[in-house]
mmCIF file of C-alpha atoms in Angstrom:
data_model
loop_
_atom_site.group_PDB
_atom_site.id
_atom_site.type_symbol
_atom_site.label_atom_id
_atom_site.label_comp_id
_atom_site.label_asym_id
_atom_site.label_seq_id
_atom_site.Cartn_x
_atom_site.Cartn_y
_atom_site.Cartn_z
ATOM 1 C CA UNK A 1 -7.835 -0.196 -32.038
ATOM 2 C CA UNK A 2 -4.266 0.188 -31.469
ATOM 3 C CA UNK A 3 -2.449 -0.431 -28.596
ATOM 4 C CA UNK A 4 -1.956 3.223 -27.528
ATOM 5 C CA UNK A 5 -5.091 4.304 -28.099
ATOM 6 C CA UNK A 6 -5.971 1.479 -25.863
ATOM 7 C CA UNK A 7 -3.645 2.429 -23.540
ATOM 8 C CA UNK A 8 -4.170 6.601 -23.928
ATOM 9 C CA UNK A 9 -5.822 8.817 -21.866
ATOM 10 C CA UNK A 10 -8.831 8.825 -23.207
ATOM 11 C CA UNK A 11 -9.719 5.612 -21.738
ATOM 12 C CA UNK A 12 -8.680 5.386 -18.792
ATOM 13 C CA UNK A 13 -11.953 5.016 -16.869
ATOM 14 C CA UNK A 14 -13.321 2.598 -18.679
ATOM 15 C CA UNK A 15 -10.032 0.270 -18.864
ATOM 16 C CA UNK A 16 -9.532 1.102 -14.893
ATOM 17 C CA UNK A 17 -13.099 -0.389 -14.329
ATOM 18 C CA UNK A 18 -12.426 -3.375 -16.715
ATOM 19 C CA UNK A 19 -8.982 -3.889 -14.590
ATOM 20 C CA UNK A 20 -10.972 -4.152 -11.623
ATOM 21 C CA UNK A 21 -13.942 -6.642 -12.979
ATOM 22 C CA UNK A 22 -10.939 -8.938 -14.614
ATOM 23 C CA UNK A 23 -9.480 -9.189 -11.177
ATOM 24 C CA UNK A 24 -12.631 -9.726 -9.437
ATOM 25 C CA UNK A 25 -13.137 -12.464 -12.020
ATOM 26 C CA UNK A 26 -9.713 -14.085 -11.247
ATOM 27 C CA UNK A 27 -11.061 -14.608 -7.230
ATOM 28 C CA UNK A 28 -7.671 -15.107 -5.238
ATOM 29 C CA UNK A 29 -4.963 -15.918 -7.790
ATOM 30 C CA UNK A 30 -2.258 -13.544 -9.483
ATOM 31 C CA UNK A 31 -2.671 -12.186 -12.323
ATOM 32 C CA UNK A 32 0.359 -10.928 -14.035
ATOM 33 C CA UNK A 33 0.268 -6.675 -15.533
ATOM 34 C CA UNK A 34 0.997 -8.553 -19.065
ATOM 35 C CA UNK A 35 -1.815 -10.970 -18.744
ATOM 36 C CA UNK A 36 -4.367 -7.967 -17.726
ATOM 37 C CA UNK A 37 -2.734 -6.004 -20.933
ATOM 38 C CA UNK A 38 -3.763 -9.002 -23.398
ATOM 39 C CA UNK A 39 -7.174 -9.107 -21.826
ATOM 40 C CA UNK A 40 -7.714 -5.277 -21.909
ATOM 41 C CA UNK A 41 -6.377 -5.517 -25.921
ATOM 42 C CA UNK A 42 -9.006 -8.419 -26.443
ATOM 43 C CA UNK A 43 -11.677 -6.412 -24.530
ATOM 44 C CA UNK A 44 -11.518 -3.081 -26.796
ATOM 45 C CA UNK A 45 -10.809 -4.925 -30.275
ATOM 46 C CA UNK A 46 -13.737 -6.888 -29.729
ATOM 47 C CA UNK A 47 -13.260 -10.407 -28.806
ATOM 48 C CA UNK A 48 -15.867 -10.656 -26.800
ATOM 49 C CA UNK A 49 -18.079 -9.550 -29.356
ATOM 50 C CA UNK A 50 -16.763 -12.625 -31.468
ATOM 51 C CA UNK A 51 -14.598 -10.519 -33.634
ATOM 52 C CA UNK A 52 -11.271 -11.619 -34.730
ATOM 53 C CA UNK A 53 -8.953 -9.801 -33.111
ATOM 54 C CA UNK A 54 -5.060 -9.171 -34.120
ATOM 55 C CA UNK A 55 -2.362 -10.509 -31.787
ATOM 56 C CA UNK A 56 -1.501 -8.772 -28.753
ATOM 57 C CA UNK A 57 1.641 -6.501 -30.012
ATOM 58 C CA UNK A 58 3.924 -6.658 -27.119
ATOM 59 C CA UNK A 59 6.236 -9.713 -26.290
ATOM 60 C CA UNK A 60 6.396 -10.543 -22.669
ATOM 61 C CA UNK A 61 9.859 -9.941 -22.497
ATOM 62 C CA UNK A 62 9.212 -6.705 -23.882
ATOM 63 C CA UNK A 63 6.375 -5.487 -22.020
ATOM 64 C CA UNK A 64 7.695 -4.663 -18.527
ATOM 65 C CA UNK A 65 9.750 -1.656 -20.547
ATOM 66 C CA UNK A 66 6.857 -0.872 -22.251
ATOM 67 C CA UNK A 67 4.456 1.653 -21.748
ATOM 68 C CA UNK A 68 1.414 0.135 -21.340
ATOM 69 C CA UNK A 69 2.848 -1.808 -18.289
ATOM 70 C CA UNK A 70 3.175 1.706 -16.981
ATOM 71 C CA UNK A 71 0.215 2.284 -17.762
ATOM 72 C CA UNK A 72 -1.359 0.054 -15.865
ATOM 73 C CA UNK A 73 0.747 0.413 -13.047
ATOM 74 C CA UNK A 74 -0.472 3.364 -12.635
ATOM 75 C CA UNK A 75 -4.180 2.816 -13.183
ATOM 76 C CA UNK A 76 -3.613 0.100 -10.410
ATOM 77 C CA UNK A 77 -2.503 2.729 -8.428
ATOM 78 C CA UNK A 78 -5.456 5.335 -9.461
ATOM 79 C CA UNK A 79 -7.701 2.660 -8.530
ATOM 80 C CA UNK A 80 -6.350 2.100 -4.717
ATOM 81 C CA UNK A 81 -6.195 6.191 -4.454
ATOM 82 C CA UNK A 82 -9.870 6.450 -5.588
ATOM 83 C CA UNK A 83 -12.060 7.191 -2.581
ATOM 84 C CA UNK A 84 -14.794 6.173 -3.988
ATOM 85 C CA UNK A 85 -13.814 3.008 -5.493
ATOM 86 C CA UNK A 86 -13.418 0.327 -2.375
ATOM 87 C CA UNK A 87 -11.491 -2.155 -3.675
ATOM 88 C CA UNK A 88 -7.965 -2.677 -3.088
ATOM 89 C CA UNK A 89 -5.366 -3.602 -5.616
ATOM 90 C CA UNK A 90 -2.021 -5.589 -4.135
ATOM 91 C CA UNK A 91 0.987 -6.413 -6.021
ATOM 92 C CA UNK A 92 4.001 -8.605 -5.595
ATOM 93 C CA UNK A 93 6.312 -10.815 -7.634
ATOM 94 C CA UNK A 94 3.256 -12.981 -8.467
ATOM 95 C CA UNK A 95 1.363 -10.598 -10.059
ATOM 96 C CA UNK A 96 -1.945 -7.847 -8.545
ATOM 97 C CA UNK A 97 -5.020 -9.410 -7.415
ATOM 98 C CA UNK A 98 -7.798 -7.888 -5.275
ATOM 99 C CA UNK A 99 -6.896 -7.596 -1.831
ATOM 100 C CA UNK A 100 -8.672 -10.471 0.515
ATOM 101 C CA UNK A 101 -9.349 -10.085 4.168
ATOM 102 C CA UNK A 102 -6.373 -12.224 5.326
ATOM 103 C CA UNK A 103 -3.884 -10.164 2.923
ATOM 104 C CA UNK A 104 -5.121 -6.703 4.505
ATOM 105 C CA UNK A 105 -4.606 -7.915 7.830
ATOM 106 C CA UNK A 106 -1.009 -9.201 7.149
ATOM 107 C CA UNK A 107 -0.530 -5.712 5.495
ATOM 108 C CA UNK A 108 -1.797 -3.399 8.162
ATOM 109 C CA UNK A 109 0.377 -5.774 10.726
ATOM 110 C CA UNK A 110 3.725 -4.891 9.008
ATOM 111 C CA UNK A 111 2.299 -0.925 8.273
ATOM 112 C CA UNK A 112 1.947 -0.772 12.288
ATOM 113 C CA UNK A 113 5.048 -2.494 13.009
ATOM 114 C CA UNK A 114 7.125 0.064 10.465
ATOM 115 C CA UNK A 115 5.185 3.267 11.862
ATOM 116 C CA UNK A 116 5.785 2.131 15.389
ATOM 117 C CA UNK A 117 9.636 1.795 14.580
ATOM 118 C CA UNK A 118 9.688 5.061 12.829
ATOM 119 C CA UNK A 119 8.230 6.492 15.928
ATOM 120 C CA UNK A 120 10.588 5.190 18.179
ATOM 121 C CA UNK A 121 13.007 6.396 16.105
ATOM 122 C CA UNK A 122 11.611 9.861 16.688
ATOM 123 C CA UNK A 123 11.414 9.547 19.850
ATOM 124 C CA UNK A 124 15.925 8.802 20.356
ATOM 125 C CA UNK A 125 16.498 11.791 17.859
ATOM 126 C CA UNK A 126 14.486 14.097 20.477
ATOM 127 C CA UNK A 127 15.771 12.526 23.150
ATOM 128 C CA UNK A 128 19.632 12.712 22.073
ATOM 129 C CA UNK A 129 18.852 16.393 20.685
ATOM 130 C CA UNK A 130 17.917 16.966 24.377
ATOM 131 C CA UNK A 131 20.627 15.529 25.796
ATOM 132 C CA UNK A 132 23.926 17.700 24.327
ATOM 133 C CA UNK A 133 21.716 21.110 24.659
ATOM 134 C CA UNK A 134 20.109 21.067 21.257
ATOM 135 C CA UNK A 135 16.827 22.073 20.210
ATOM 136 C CA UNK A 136 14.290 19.555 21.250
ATOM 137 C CA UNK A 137 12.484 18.195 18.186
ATOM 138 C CA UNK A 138 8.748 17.984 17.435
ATOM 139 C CA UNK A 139 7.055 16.560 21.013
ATOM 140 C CA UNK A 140 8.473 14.102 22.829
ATOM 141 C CA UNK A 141 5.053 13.687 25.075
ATOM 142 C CA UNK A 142 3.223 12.487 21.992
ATOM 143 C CA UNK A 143 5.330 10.053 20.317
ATOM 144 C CA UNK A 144 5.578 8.910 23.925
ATOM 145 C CA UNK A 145 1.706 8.270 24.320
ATOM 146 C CA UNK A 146 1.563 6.183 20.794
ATOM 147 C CA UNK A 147 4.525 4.217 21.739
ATOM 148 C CA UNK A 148 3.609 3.173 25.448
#
């Protein structure tokens, strides 16, 4: 198989649910999107099956520009939109990795803290608009019942 037939349409689920099981096999380290791309090109040329299998086509220092690392990027992020899929991909300089407990908890901390600030920033603009005879904007009463 070539790499974009691998990385077509076409098989998309299947790679998507071989994305997550790789992950899930990692535990809690990082995997980087060009170390999941050589494991998905072993996977459908048939490594595991014992075949040999051609070398992955794509030099790291390529593959960020490539576009099977958009690819993935965006299967990572069909996976996290999928409703009925509950796992939850996360991604930083390290690399993605299934989210843990402790790393949804530091997440949903700083999600608060940056909706809560964006409130209160609703909240001035009202209260300014108010002030110089302007139309009030959007209600002041319930931004003012999340923030206090």
């Amino acid at each position: 198989m070539d790499i974009n037939e691998i990385f077509g349409k076409e098989h998309a689920v299947g790679r998507r649910q071989y994305i997550v099981t790789i992950l899930r096999d990692a535990g809690d380290r990082w995997t980087s999107r060009y170390l999941l791309a050589e494991i998905l090109w072993d996977i459908f040329n048939g490594r595991m099956q014992g075949e040999p299998v051609p070398a992955f086509p794509i030099k790291r220092a390529d593959f960020y520009k490539s576009h099977a690392a958009r690819v993935i990027t965006a299967d990572i992020a069909a996976i996290n939109a999928d409703k009925n899929n509950f796992r939850t991909i996360i991604h930083n300089g390290k690399g993605v990795k299934l989210q843990n407990r402790a790393d949804a908890e530091i997440w949903l901390r700083s999600q608060f803290k940056e909706t809560i600030c964006k409130l209160n920033h609703l909240k001035d603009i009202a209260r300014k608009n108010g002030l110089d005879g302007q139309e009030i904007m959007g209600s002041p009463d319930v931004i003012s019942a999340y923030i206090d």
